[in-house]
Amino acid sequence: MNSRFKTIKNLFIDSVEINNFVELDVTKRLYERLEESLDKPLKMVLLFGKPGTGKSMMLNKLVINLKNKREIHYFEAPILTEKEFLKSIYEAISSKSVPANLRVNFDGLLKYVQSLKGKREIVFLLDECQLYSEVLMEKIRLLSDTRVIKFVITLHKTEDEDLIAKEHFKTRIWDIIELENANLDELHLYIQKKLMGEGFIEVSNMFTQKVVKLIHKYTNGNFRETNKFLYTLFEIYEFYEINEPHRVSLDKMSKKIFEMSALKLGYLK
Amino acid sequence: MNSIKALEKKWYQYKLNKNITILKIVLAVMVVILSIYMVTLLYWDKEDEKGSDIIVKNSTVHKEQNISKDVNVSSALQQTIPLENLNASTMVIPVVAGEIIKVEDKNKNINNTPKNTHTINNQKNITNIKPKNQSTNLSSSERDEIERDIPKSNVKINMSVSEDNFLQNMEEKFKESGNAKDAVVIARTHYENKDYAKASQWALKANTMDKNLDESWTVFAKSKAKMGQEKDAVKILEQYGARGRDGEAQALIEKVKTKTLE
């Protein structure tokens, strides 16, 4: 038996696919700011925030929207070895493959990039930069100094933020864009848009201000945590709809199912 | 299913624990209230006893001073309490004639007022405590912080200049690399810009270099269709379909025929 909640729960699978992007005022504003910053004569743009605030999603959207307007390359997963990193940069710029037994010389790469000055503008999006070593970040800084390559880097927000504070980055960062967790109203809108966008209006009406307030209390407005919570919630709804349909009503949120989700994820003990 | 059932069990346990906690709190509150009540009751009872003692003592000895301790009551009653001094507030204790009651000398205990009455004058007048004068205006540093956070107004950028640059850049890149994928990017960009003639040229170039590039087929066919050459477009798509891409090819052929291409 098919349950509608199976479809609903899949809406909240945590992924960076562009279909999952929900436009809120704040995310729209930040995205526009990110796009504008690429038009400025800059070297680096820093996108930072706590995990689950939508940094990777923002980069993905940038690639999709700009791939026909700019030369833009997206490294989703961090490349941790210098050899592989330089190879990837070179292959992306030159569209040529580097044989396995050869490695890219950094000075050579730098000269090659400098030779493109005035001819090309290349944008590299580097996700999860907190995993790159300091040596690699230095090389990124030097490449950005050529003014041929622009880097958009994402970082997890940490307590000390010492990487941002370091002098050799301070002067190079043009724009710093911070992504934050959603406030109560934004979270409410996020959930409503997700559900109503797929036509689940009745289910959307179950999320009253009171219910959303509780969700916000548990997840602090973090999108990833919220997705996880709602996925769990609808997974349980799916089970009951198939096995005990008398327990499922769309008039209002089931307190029992809500609490079961919170218990499963450790928000209640 | 088992995991949901186990979770359900966990939920019942949670509800039970929650109810027990609530019950404990309610009981604790009731115990506290009861304790306060009992203490208050005891305190009042003691106060009543003291009060009645004083009244009795007053009524029996208020006329007489310096009476000796052991007094023959019957004779004392007859002698010391004039009838006009008895009123509703005084208590007359019936005594058996001849019973001796110890009587306190009123002069000794005349200042036996309870201790707490002394504190009334010493109590702090709490209405004299003035609330801290708090300003509701923002300080200059707070104002600066807010102004810093206000997002800058949207600046509209003319993207067409950078699009031209992009095509130039890509053509430069292709000259160097000779890579068919770059040619596809150029073709696609021309298609998006509705320059279908150039789009078809570049797509064909890419397709000649590498027949495995799907987009080189689709952009080529779509450009042809947009230029009104639907028959050519369909032929191209049929060839594309014969390369194991039948599904995609048929979908596009349908769009070409119904003129619903994007």
Short mmCIF file of C-alpha atoms in Angstrom, two decimals:
data_model
loop_
_atom_site.label_atom_id
_atom_site.label_comp_id
_atom_site.label_asym_id
_atom_site.label_seq_id
_atom_site.Cartn_x
_atom_site.Cartn_y
_atom_site.Cartn_z
CA MET A 1 0.00 0.00 0.00
CA ASN A 2 1.35 3.40 -0.96
CA SER A 3 1.41 6.07 1.63
CA ARG A 4 1.42 9.75 0.77
CA PHE A 5 3.77 10.23 3.69
CA LYS A 6 6.43 8.31 1.81
CA THR A 7 6.50 11.08 -0.79
CA ILE A 8 6.39 13.73 1.89
CA LYS A 9 9.23 12.30 3.91
CA ASN A 10 11.42 12.21 0.79
CA LEU A 11 11.00 15.97 0.48
CA PHE A 12 13.11 16.26 3.58
CA ILE A 13 16.01 14.09 2.55
CA ASP A 14 19.06 16.18 3.21
CA SER A 15 20.63 16.94 -0.14
CA VAL A 16 22.12 19.88 -2.02
CA GLU A 17 20.07 19.26 -5.18
CA ILE A 18 18.77 22.49 -6.64
CA ASN A 19 15.22 21.10 -6.57
CA ASN A 20 15.41 21.15 -2.79
CA PHE A 21 16.30 24.82 -2.61
CA VAL A 22 13.59 26.81 -0.86
CA GLU A 23 13.77 30.51 -1.44
CA LEU A 24 13.31 32.58 1.66
CA ASP A 25 13.85 36.32 1.85
CA VAL A 26 17.08 35.93 3.74
CA THR A 27 18.50 33.20 1.47
CA LYS A 28 17.46 35.14 -1.62
CA ARG A 29 19.20 38.24 -0.32
CA LEU A 30 22.37 36.34 0.54
CA TYR A 31 22.43 34.55 -2.80
CA GLU A 32 22.09 37.82 -4.69
CA ARG A 33 24.91 39.25 -2.63
CA LEU A 34 27.05 36.22 -3.45
CA GLU A 35 26.36 36.57 -7.17
CA GLU A 36 27.11 40.29 -7.09
CA SER A 37 30.39 39.72 -5.30
CA LEU A 38 31.64 37.75 -8.31
CA ASP A 39 31.31 40.84 -10.45
CA LYS A 40 33.51 42.83 -8.14
CA PRO A 41 37.26 42.95 -8.78
CA LEU A 42 38.10 40.62 -5.95
CA LYS A 43 40.20 37.64 -5.09
CA MET A 44 38.20 35.70 -2.57
CA VAL A 45 34.71 35.45 -1.16
CA LEU A 46 34.14 33.69 2.11
CA LEU A 47 30.87 31.94 2.74
CA PHE A 48 30.67 30.72 6.29
CA GLY A 49 28.20 29.39 8.79
CA LYS A 50 27.41 26.46 11.01
CA PRO A 51 26.88 23.03 9.46
CA GLY A 52 23.40 22.71 8.02
CA THR A 53 22.86 26.39 7.24
CA GLY A 54 22.90 25.87 3.45
CA LYS A 55 26.42 26.72 2.27
CA SER A 56 26.77 23.81 -0.16
CA MET A 57 23.25 24.40 -1.43
CA MET A 58 24.18 28.03 -2.13
CA LEU A 59 27.27 26.97 -4.12
CA ASN A 60 25.26 24.43 -6.08
CA LYS A 61 22.71 27.09 -7.00
CA LEU A 62 25.53 29.38 -8.08
CA VAL A 63 26.92 26.75 -10.44
CA ILE A 64 23.54 25.95 -11.98
CA ASN A 65 22.69 29.60 -12.52
CA LEU A 66 26.05 30.77 -13.81
CA LYS A 67 27.41 27.83 -15.78
CA ASN A 68 26.35 29.46 -19.03
CA LYS A 69 27.55 32.91 -18.09
CA ARG A 70 30.92 32.34 -16.47
CA GLU A 71 33.78 29.91 -16.44
CA ILE A 72 33.00 28.32 -13.10
CA HIS A 73 34.32 25.13 -11.52
CA TYR A 74 32.95 23.51 -8.38
CA PHE A 75 35.02 21.23 -6.14
CA GLU A 76 32.27 19.69 -3.99
CA ALA A 77 34.53 17.44 -1.99
CA PRO A 78 37.75 18.88 -0.60
CA ILE A 79 40.92 17.68 -2.35
CA LEU A 80 43.29 17.19 0.51
CA THR A 81 46.59 16.38 -1.17
CA GLU A 82 48.54 19.15 -2.86
CA LYS A 83 49.35 16.95 -5.85
CA GLU A 84 45.70 16.16 -6.58
CA PHE A 85 44.62 19.72 -5.90
CA LEU A 86 47.06 21.31 -8.35
CA LYS A 87 46.25 18.65 -10.91
CA SER A 88 42.53 19.39 -10.60
CA ILE A 89 43.09 23.13 -10.92
CA TYR A 90 45.25 22.67 -14.01
CA GLU A 91 42.86 20.22 -15.69
CA ALA A 92 39.91 22.51 -15.06
CA ILE A 93 41.67 25.54 -16.51
CA SER A 94 43.30 23.85 -19.47
CA SER A 95 40.72 21.15 -20.19
CA LYS A 96 43.69 18.81 -20.61
CA SER A 97 44.39 15.63 -18.67
CA VAL A 98 47.56 15.21 -16.68
CA PRO A 99 49.06 11.73 -17.05
CA ALA A 100 49.11 9.69 -13.84
CA ASN A 101 52.89 9.53 -13.67
CA LEU A 102 53.33 13.32 -13.86
CA ARG A 103 52.60 16.01 -11.33
CA VAL A 104 51.84 19.68 -11.76
CA ASN A 105 54.55 22.03 -10.67
CA PHE A 106 53.10 24.91 -8.67
CA ASP A 107 55.41 27.57 -10.07
CA GLY A 108 54.60 26.40 -13.58
CA LEU A 109 50.91 26.51 -12.83
CA LEU A 110 51.25 30.01 -11.41
CA LYS A 111 53.04 31.24 -14.54
CA TYR A 112 50.44 29.59 -16.76
CA VAL A 113 47.61 31.26 -14.85
CA GLN A 114 49.38 34.62 -14.99
CA SER A 115 49.63 34.25 -18.77
CA LEU A 116 45.83 34.22 -18.90
CA LYS A 117 45.53 37.63 -17.31
CA GLY A 118 43.26 39.88 -19.29
CA LYS A 119 42.03 36.95 -21.40
CA ARG A 120 39.98 34.91 -18.99
CA GLU A 121 38.22 35.14 -15.65
CA ILE A 122 37.87 31.85 -13.83
CA VAL A 123 35.87 31.13 -10.70
CA PHE A 124 36.58 28.20 -8.41
CA LEU A 125 34.09 27.18 -5.72
CA LEU A 126 35.78 25.26 -2.91
CA ASP A 127 33.54 23.60 -0.36
CA GLU A 128 34.55 22.54 3.17
CA CYS A 129 37.76 24.58 3.20
CA GLN A 130 38.24 24.00 6.90
CA LEU A 131 39.65 20.62 5.83
CA TYR A 132 42.38 22.13 3.64
CA SER A 133 45.85 22.40 5.14
CA GLU A 134 47.48 25.75 5.76
CA VAL A 135 50.02 25.06 3.00
CA LEU A 136 47.22 24.48 0.52
CA MET A 137 45.37 27.59 1.65
CA GLU A 138 48.57 29.55 1.05
CA LYS A 139 48.72 28.25 -2.52
CA ILE A 140 45.10 29.24 -3.00
CA ARG A 141 45.97 32.71 -1.79
CA LEU A 142 48.85 32.95 -4.28
CA LEU A 143 46.64 31.79 -7.14
CA SER A 144 44.04 34.37 -6.20
CA ASP A 145 46.73 37.05 -6.28
CA THR A 146 47.08 36.54 -10.04
CA ARG A 147 43.59 38.10 -10.37
CA VAL A 148 42.78 35.52 -13.04
CA ILE A 149 41.18 33.14 -10.58
CA LYS A 150 38.53 34.05 -8.04
CA PHE A 151 37.87 31.69 -5.17
CA VAL A 152 34.62 31.29 -3.32
CA ILE A 153 35.39 29.25 -0.24
CA THR A 154 33.10 27.86 2.42
CA LEU A 155 34.05 27.36 6.03
CA HIS A 156 32.30 26.00 9.06
CA LYS A 157 31.84 28.65 11.66
CA THR A 158 34.03 27.87 14.63
CA GLU A 159 34.50 29.51 17.97
CA ASP A 160 37.97 30.88 17.25
CA GLU A 161 37.68 31.56 13.48
CA ASP A 162 41.44 31.91 13.45
CA LEU A 163 41.71 31.13 9.74
CA ILE A 164 39.67 34.18 8.87
CA ALA A 165 41.53 36.34 11.28
CA LYS A 166 44.97 35.53 9.91
CA GLU A 167 46.53 38.59 8.34
CA HIS A 168 47.32 37.04 4.98
CA PHE A 169 43.66 36.34 4.38
CA LYS A 170 42.16 39.47 5.87
CA THR A 171 43.31 41.71 3.05
CA ARG A 172 42.37 39.22 0.37
CA ILE A 173 38.83 38.51 1.36
CA TRP A 174 36.51 40.87 -0.45
CA ASP A 175 33.26 39.77 0.95
CA ILE A 176 32.28 37.68 3.89
CA ILE A 177 28.81 36.23 3.74
CA GLU A 178 27.50 34.53 6.83
CA LEU A 179 24.69 32.01 6.77
CA GLU A 180 22.74 31.58 9.95
CA ASN A 181 20.09 29.28 11.29
CA ALA A 182 16.53 30.27 10.51
CA ASN A 183 14.43 32.21 12.98
CA LEU A 184 10.95 31.00 13.90
CA ASP A 185 9.11 32.73 11.05
CA GLU A 186 11.67 31.66 8.46
CA LEU A 187 11.46 28.07 9.65
CA HIS A 188 7.68 28.15 9.44
CA LEU A 189 7.85 29.51 5.91
CA TYR A 190 10.46 26.91 4.94
CA ILE A 191 8.26 24.03 6.05
CA GLN A 192 5.16 25.50 4.43
CA LYS A 193 6.90 26.14 1.12
CA LYS A 194 8.37 22.66 1.05
CA LEU A 195 4.98 21.05 1.58
CA MET A 196 2.78 23.41 -0.38
CA GLY A 197 5.22 23.38 -3.26
CA GLU A 198 4.32 19.72 -3.77
CA GLY A 199 0.62 20.25 -3.15
CA PHE A 200 0.41 18.91 0.41
CA ILE A 201 -1.69 21.75 1.72
CA GLU A 202 -3.55 19.77 4.39
CA VAL A 203 -0.32 18.45 5.81
CA SER A 204 1.14 21.94 5.75
CA ASN A 205 -1.79 23.18 7.85
CA MET A 206 -0.84 20.72 10.59
CA PHE A 207 2.23 22.87 11.26
CA THR A 208 0.75 25.54 13.47
CA GLN A 209 2.83 28.25 15.14
CA LYS A 210 2.94 26.15 18.30
CA VAL A 211 4.25 23.07 16.50
CA VAL A 212 6.88 25.03 14.60
CA LYS A 213 7.96 26.71 17.82
CA LEU A 214 8.68 23.30 19.32
CA ILE A 215 10.59 22.20 16.24
CA HIS A 216 12.59 25.42 16.39
CA LYS A 217 13.33 24.78 20.05
CA TYR A 218 14.71 21.31 19.24
CA THR A 219 16.66 22.16 16.09
CA ASN A 220 17.57 25.82 16.74
CA GLY A 221 16.33 26.59 13.25
CA ASN A 222 19.10 24.58 11.61
CA PHE A 223 17.92 23.38 8.19
CA ARG A 224 19.74 20.08 8.31
CA GLU A 225 18.44 19.24 11.78
CA THR A 226 14.94 20.31 10.78
CA ASN A 227 15.03 18.10 7.68
CA LYS A 228 16.15 15.19 9.81
CA PHE A 229 13.36 15.78 12.30
CA LEU A 230 10.66 16.06 9.66
CA TYR A 231 11.93 13.03 7.79
CA THR A 232 11.67 11.01 11.01
CA LEU A 233 8.23 12.44 11.75
CA PHE A 234 6.83 11.51 8.37
CA GLU A 235 8.50 8.13 8.44
CA ILE A 236 6.48 7.33 11.56
CA TYR A 237 3.34 8.78 9.98
CA GLU A 238 3.95 6.52 6.99
CA PHE A 239 4.14 3.46 9.24
CA TYR A 240 0.89 4.30 11.00
CA GLU A 241 -0.91 5.17 7.79
CA ILE A 242 -0.13 1.72 6.42
CA ASN A 243 -0.52 -0.36 9.58
CA GLU A 244 -2.85 1.59 11.87
CA PRO A 245 -4.65 4.17 9.76
CA HIS A 246 -7.11 5.06 12.54
CA ARG A 247 -4.20 6.78 14.33
CA VAL A 248 -3.59 9.16 11.45
CA SER A 249 -5.57 12.35 11.12
CA LEU A 250 -4.71 15.43 9.15
CA ASP A 251 -6.80 17.70 11.38
CA LYS A 252 -3.87 18.38 13.61
CA MET A 253 -0.39 17.16 14.41
CA SER A 254 -0.39 13.98 16.45
CA LYS A 255 1.28 14.75 19.74
CA LYS A 256 2.26 11.12 20.14
CA ILE A 257 3.98 10.88 16.76
CA PHE A 258 5.66 14.24 17.30
CA GLU A 259 7.04 13.12 20.65
CA MET A 260 8.12 9.79 19.21
CA SER A 261 10.21 11.64 16.61
CA ALA A 262 11.77 13.80 19.29
CA LEU A 263 12.56 10.72 21.38
CA LYS A 264 14.17 8.95 18.45
CA LEU A 265 16.48 11.88 17.74
CA GLY A 266 17.32 12.46 21.39
CA TYR A 267 15.50 15.77 21.85
CA LEU A 268 13.41 14.15 24.57
CA LYS A 269 14.68 11.61 27.04
CA MET B 1 8.18 -2.03 11.76
CA ASN B 2 9.95 -3.43 14.79
CA SER B 3 11.86 -0.22 15.27
CA ILE B 4 8.64 1.83 15.28
CA LYS B 5 7.07 -0.56 17.77
CA ALA B 6 10.14 -0.29 19.98
CA LEU B 7 9.94 3.49 19.68
CA GLU B 8 6.28 3.34 20.65
CA LYS B 9 7.23 1.41 23.77
CA LYS B 10 9.85 3.99 24.56
CA TRP B 11 7.21 6.69 24.17
CA TYR B 12 4.86 4.96 26.65
CA GLN B 13 7.74 4.77 29.11
CA TYR B 14 8.46 8.46 28.56
CA LYS B 15 4.79 9.37 29.20
CA LEU B 16 4.77 7.28 32.34
CA ASN B 17 7.92 8.91 33.65
CA LYS B 18 6.56 12.33 32.78
CA ASN B 19 3.30 11.64 34.64
CA ILE B 20 5.17 10.33 37.67
CA THR B 21 7.32 13.47 37.68
CA ILE B 22 4.22 15.66 37.51
CA LEU B 23 2.65 13.67 40.32
CA LYS B 24 5.77 14.05 42.43
CA ILE B 25 5.77 17.79 41.87
CA VAL B 26 2.09 18.07 42.77
CA LEU B 27 2.62 16.01 45.93
CA ALA B 28 5.63 18.07 46.91
CA VAL B 29 3.65 21.27 46.48
CA MET B 30 0.78 19.84 48.53
CA VAL B 31 3.16 18.80 51.29
CA VAL B 32 4.67 22.27 51.35
CA ILE B 33 1.25 23.92 51.50
CA LEU B 34 0.13 21.53 54.21
CA SER B 35 3.30 22.15 56.21
CA ILE B 36 2.84 25.89 55.99
CA TYR B 37 -0.77 25.46 57.05
CA MET B 38 0.16 23.27 60.02
CA VAL B 39 2.92 25.60 61.15
CA THR B 40 0.60 28.58 60.85
CA LEU B 41 -2.11 26.77 62.77
CA LEU B 42 0.25 25.85 65.57
CA TYR B 43 1.56 29.38 65.76
CA TRP B 44 -1.96 30.80 65.97
CA ASP B 45 -2.91 28.31 68.63
CA LYS B 46 0.02 29.37 70.76
CA GLU B 47 -0.82 33.00 70.26
CA ASP B 48 -4.42 32.32 71.31
CA GLU B 49 -3.29 30.62 74.49
CA LYS B 50 -1.02 33.48 75.46
CA GLY B 51 -3.73 35.97 74.69
CA SER B 52 -6.31 34.19 76.82
CA ASP B 53 -3.86 33.92 79.70
CA ILE B 54 -3.26 37.64 79.61
CA ILE B 55 -6.99 38.42 79.50
CA VAL B 56 -7.76 36.09 82.38
CA LYS B 57 -4.94 37.55 84.40
CA ASN B 58 -6.11 41.03 83.59
CA SER B 59 -9.64 40.30 84.61
CA THR B 60 -8.69 38.80 87.92
CA VAL B 61 -6.11 41.26 89.12
CA HIS B 62 -6.61 44.52 87.34
CA LYS B 63 -7.97 46.22 90.37
CA GLU B 64 -5.48 44.80 92.80
CA GLN B 65 -1.77 45.35 92.71
CA ASN B 66 0.99 43.57 94.57
CA ILE B 67 -1.11 40.64 95.41
CA SER B 68 0.61 37.76 97.07
CA LYS B 69 1.08 34.68 95.01
CA ASP B 70 -1.18 32.22 96.66
CA VAL B 71 -4.61 33.67 97.08
CA ASN B 72 -7.80 32.24 98.29
CA VAL B 73 -9.86 32.74 95.17
CA SER B 74 -13.31 32.81 96.59
CA SER B 75 -12.42 35.56 98.91
CA ALA B 76 -10.41 37.24 96.12
CA LEU B 77 -13.35 37.15 93.73
CA GLN B 78 -15.66 38.59 96.26
CA GLN B 79 -13.24 41.25 97.15
CA THR B 80 -11.43 42.26 94.02
CA ILE B 81 -13.69 42.18 90.94
CA PRO B 82 -16.35 44.73 91.03
CA LEU B 83 -19.27 43.76 88.83
CA GLU B 84 -19.05 46.88 86.74
CA ASN B 85 -15.53 45.89 85.57
CA LEU B 86 -16.64 42.64 84.00
CA ASN B 87 -17.32 42.95 80.30
CA ALA B 88 -17.51 40.74 77.19
CA SER B 89 -13.79 40.80 76.67
CA THR B 90 -12.93 39.47 80.02
CA MET B 91 -13.14 35.87 80.84
CA VAL B 92 -14.53 34.80 84.12
CA ILE B 93 -13.22 31.43 85.07
CA PRO B 94 -15.53 29.55 87.33
CA VAL B 95 -13.57 28.31 90.26
CA VAL B 96 -14.42 25.94 93.00
CA ALA B 97 -14.68 27.72 96.27
CA GLY B 98 -11.59 27.33 98.27
CA GLU B 99 -9.40 26.38 95.28
CA ILE B 100 -6.19 28.25 95.25
CA ILE B 101 -5.10 29.74 91.92
CA LYS B 102 -1.71 31.18 91.44
CA VAL B 103 -2.00 34.74 90.35
CA GLU B 104 0.68 36.70 88.57
CA ASP B 105 1.51 40.10 89.73
CA LYS B 106 0.42 42.27 86.84
CA ASN B 107 3.12 44.82 87.54
CA LYS B 108 5.82 42.32 86.74
CA ASN B 109 4.49 41.30 83.31
CA ILE B 110 3.09 44.51 82.10
CA ASN B 111 5.66 44.74 79.23
CA ASN B 112 5.21 41.26 77.81
CA THR B 113 4.39 42.38 74.28
CA PRO B 114 5.57 40.00 71.58
CA LYS B 115 9.02 40.65 70.20
CA ASN B 116 7.99 41.22 66.61
CA THR B 117 6.10 44.40 67.32
CA HIS B 118 9.43 46.11 67.82
CA THR B 119 10.43 45.52 64.27
CA ILE B 120 7.59 47.43 62.70
CA ASN B 121 9.40 50.69 62.97
CA ASN B 122 12.66 49.12 61.89
CA GLN B 123 11.26 47.47 58.81
CA LYS B 124 12.60 48.79 55.60
CA ASN B 125 10.11 50.75 53.70
CA ILE B 126 10.34 48.97 50.38
CA THR B 127 8.50 51.66 48.57
CA ASN B 128 11.57 53.78 49.14
CA ILE B 129 13.68 51.54 46.91
CA LYS B 130 13.83 53.23 43.61
CA PRO B 131 14.05 51.09 40.50
CA LYS B 132 17.30 51.37 38.60
CA ASN B 133 16.99 54.12 36.14
CA GLN B 134 17.36 52.40 32.79
CA SER B 135 17.57 54.26 29.62
CA THR B 136 15.77 52.74 26.62
CA ASN B 137 17.83 54.65 24.09
CA LEU B 138 20.51 52.83 22.06
CA SER B 139 24.09 53.63 22.86
CA SER B 140 26.29 54.85 20.03
CA SER B 141 28.14 51.50 19.82
CA GLU B 142 24.85 49.59 19.56
CA ARG B 143 23.71 51.95 16.80
CA ASP B 144 26.97 51.36 14.91
CA GLU B 145 26.49 47.61 15.15
CA ILE B 146 22.99 47.79 13.72
CA GLU B 147 24.02 50.06 10.86
CA ARG B 148 26.83 47.68 10.00
CA ASP B 149 24.37 44.79 9.75
CA ILE B 150 21.95 46.54 7.44
CA PRO B 151 22.42 44.87 4.04
CA LYS B 152 23.60 47.10 1.23
CA SER B 153 21.03 48.00 -1.38
CA ASN B 154 20.89 45.81 -4.44
CA VAL B 155 23.14 46.98 -7.20
CA LYS B 156 21.94 46.06 -10.63
CA ILE B 157 24.77 44.75 -12.80
CA ASN B 158 24.62 44.70 -16.56
CA MET B 159 25.45 41.04 -17.18
CA SER B 160 25.58 41.30 -20.97
CA VAL B 161 29.14 42.66 -20.93
CA SER B 162 30.41 39.73 -18.92
CA GLU B 163 28.49 37.27 -21.15
CA ASP B 164 30.36 38.55 -24.22
CA ASN B 165 33.59 38.25 -22.28
CA PHE B 166 32.62 34.75 -21.33
CA LEU B 167 32.19 33.64 -24.95
CA GLN B 168 35.46 35.27 -25.89
CA ASN B 169 37.15 33.58 -22.96
CA MET B 170 35.72 30.23 -23.91
CA GLU B 171 36.78 30.57 -27.53
CA GLU B 172 40.27 31.44 -26.32
CA LYS B 173 40.22 28.42 -24.12
CA PHE B 174 39.04 26.16 -26.93
CA LYS B 175 41.81 27.43 -29.20
CA GLU B 176 44.31 26.31 -26.64
CA SER B 177 42.74 23.10 -25.48
CA GLY B 178 41.08 21.78 -28.62
CA ASN B 179 38.70 20.05 -26.23
CA ALA B 180 35.25 19.15 -27.59
CA LYS B 181 33.63 19.81 -24.19
CA ASP B 182 34.61 23.46 -24.44
CA ALA B 183 33.02 23.61 -27.88
CA VAL B 184 29.81 22.22 -26.37
CA VAL B 185 29.82 24.94 -23.72
CA ILE B 186 30.14 27.58 -26.45
CA ALA B 187 27.37 25.96 -28.48
CA ARG B 188 25.07 25.84 -25.48
CA THR B 189 25.75 29.48 -24.65
CA HIS B 190 24.95 30.59 -28.19
CA TYR B 191 21.74 28.54 -28.00
CA GLU B 192 20.75 30.23 -24.74
CA ASN B 193 21.47 33.60 -26.41
CA LYS B 194 19.17 32.51 -29.29
CA ASP B 195 22.03 32.64 -31.81
CA TYR B 196 20.99 29.32 -33.33
CA ALA B 197 23.22 29.52 -36.39
CA LYS B 198 26.37 29.79 -34.29
CA ALA B 199 25.00 27.26 -31.83
CA SER B 200 24.58 24.69 -34.58
CA GLN B 201 28.07 25.43 -35.97
CA TRP B 202 29.75 24.92 -32.63
CA ALA B 203 27.65 21.87 -31.80
CA LEU B 204 28.60 20.28 -35.09
CA LYS B 205 32.24 21.06 -34.43
CA ALA B 206 32.03 19.39 -31.05
CA ASN B 207 30.16 16.42 -32.50
CA THR B 208 32.77 15.95 -35.23
CA MET B 209 35.48 15.84 -32.59
CA ASP B 210 33.65 13.57 -30.17
CA LYS B 211 30.45 11.72 -31.07
CA ASN B 212 30.02 10.54 -27.48
CA LEU B 213 29.08 14.00 -26.24
CA ASP B 214 25.30 13.84 -25.85
CA GLU B 215 24.88 17.57 -25.74
CA SER B 216 26.63 17.98 -29.07
CA TRP B 217 23.76 16.02 -30.62
CA THR B 218 20.93 17.66 -28.74
CA VAL B 219 22.13 21.26 -29.12
CA PHE B 220 22.78 20.66 -32.82
CA ALA B 221 19.30 19.21 -33.38
CA LYS B 222 17.54 21.87 -31.27
CA SER B 223 19.34 24.69 -33.10
CA LYS B 224 18.27 23.24 -36.44
CA ALA B 225 14.69 23.02 -35.25
CA LYS B 226 14.75 26.60 -34.04
CA MET B 227 16.00 27.71 -37.46
CA GLY B 228 12.95 26.07 -39.04
CA GLN B 229 14.83 23.01 -40.27
CA GLU B 230 12.66 20.47 -38.42
CA LYS B 231 13.26 17.60 -40.85
CA ASP B 232 17.03 17.91 -40.39
CA ALA B 233 16.53 18.11 -36.64
CA VAL B 234 14.52 14.89 -36.61
CA LYS B 235 17.13 13.08 -38.74
CA ILE B 236 19.88 14.15 -36.34
CA LEU B 237 17.85 12.96 -33.39
CA GLU B 238 17.14 9.62 -35.05
CA GLN B 239 20.86 9.11 -35.49
CA TYR B 240 21.37 10.09 -31.85
CA GLY B 241 18.68 7.60 -30.80
CA ALA B 242 20.43 4.83 -32.75
CA ARG B 243 23.43 5.32 -30.47
CA GLY B 244 21.51 3.89 -27.52
CA ARG B 245 19.77 7.16 -26.53
CA ASP B 246 16.39 6.25 -27.87
CA GLY B 247 14.40 7.59 -24.93
CA GLU B 248 15.94 11.04 -24.94
CA ALA B 249 15.85 11.22 -28.71
CA GLN B 250 12.16 10.33 -28.93
CA ALA B 251 11.25 12.89 -26.30
CA LEU B 252 13.05 15.61 -28.24
CA ILE B 253 11.57 14.48 -31.56
CA GLU B 254 8.12 14.85 -30.02
CA LYS B 255 8.95 18.38 -28.90
CA VAL B 256 10.30 19.29 -32.35
CA LYS B 257 7.14 18.00 -34.02
CA THR B 258 4.81 19.75 -31.61
CA LYS B 259 6.98 22.90 -31.68
CA THR B 260 7.31 22.87 -27.89
CA LEU B 261 11.09 23.09 -27.68
CA GLU B 262 12.48 25.34 -24.95
#
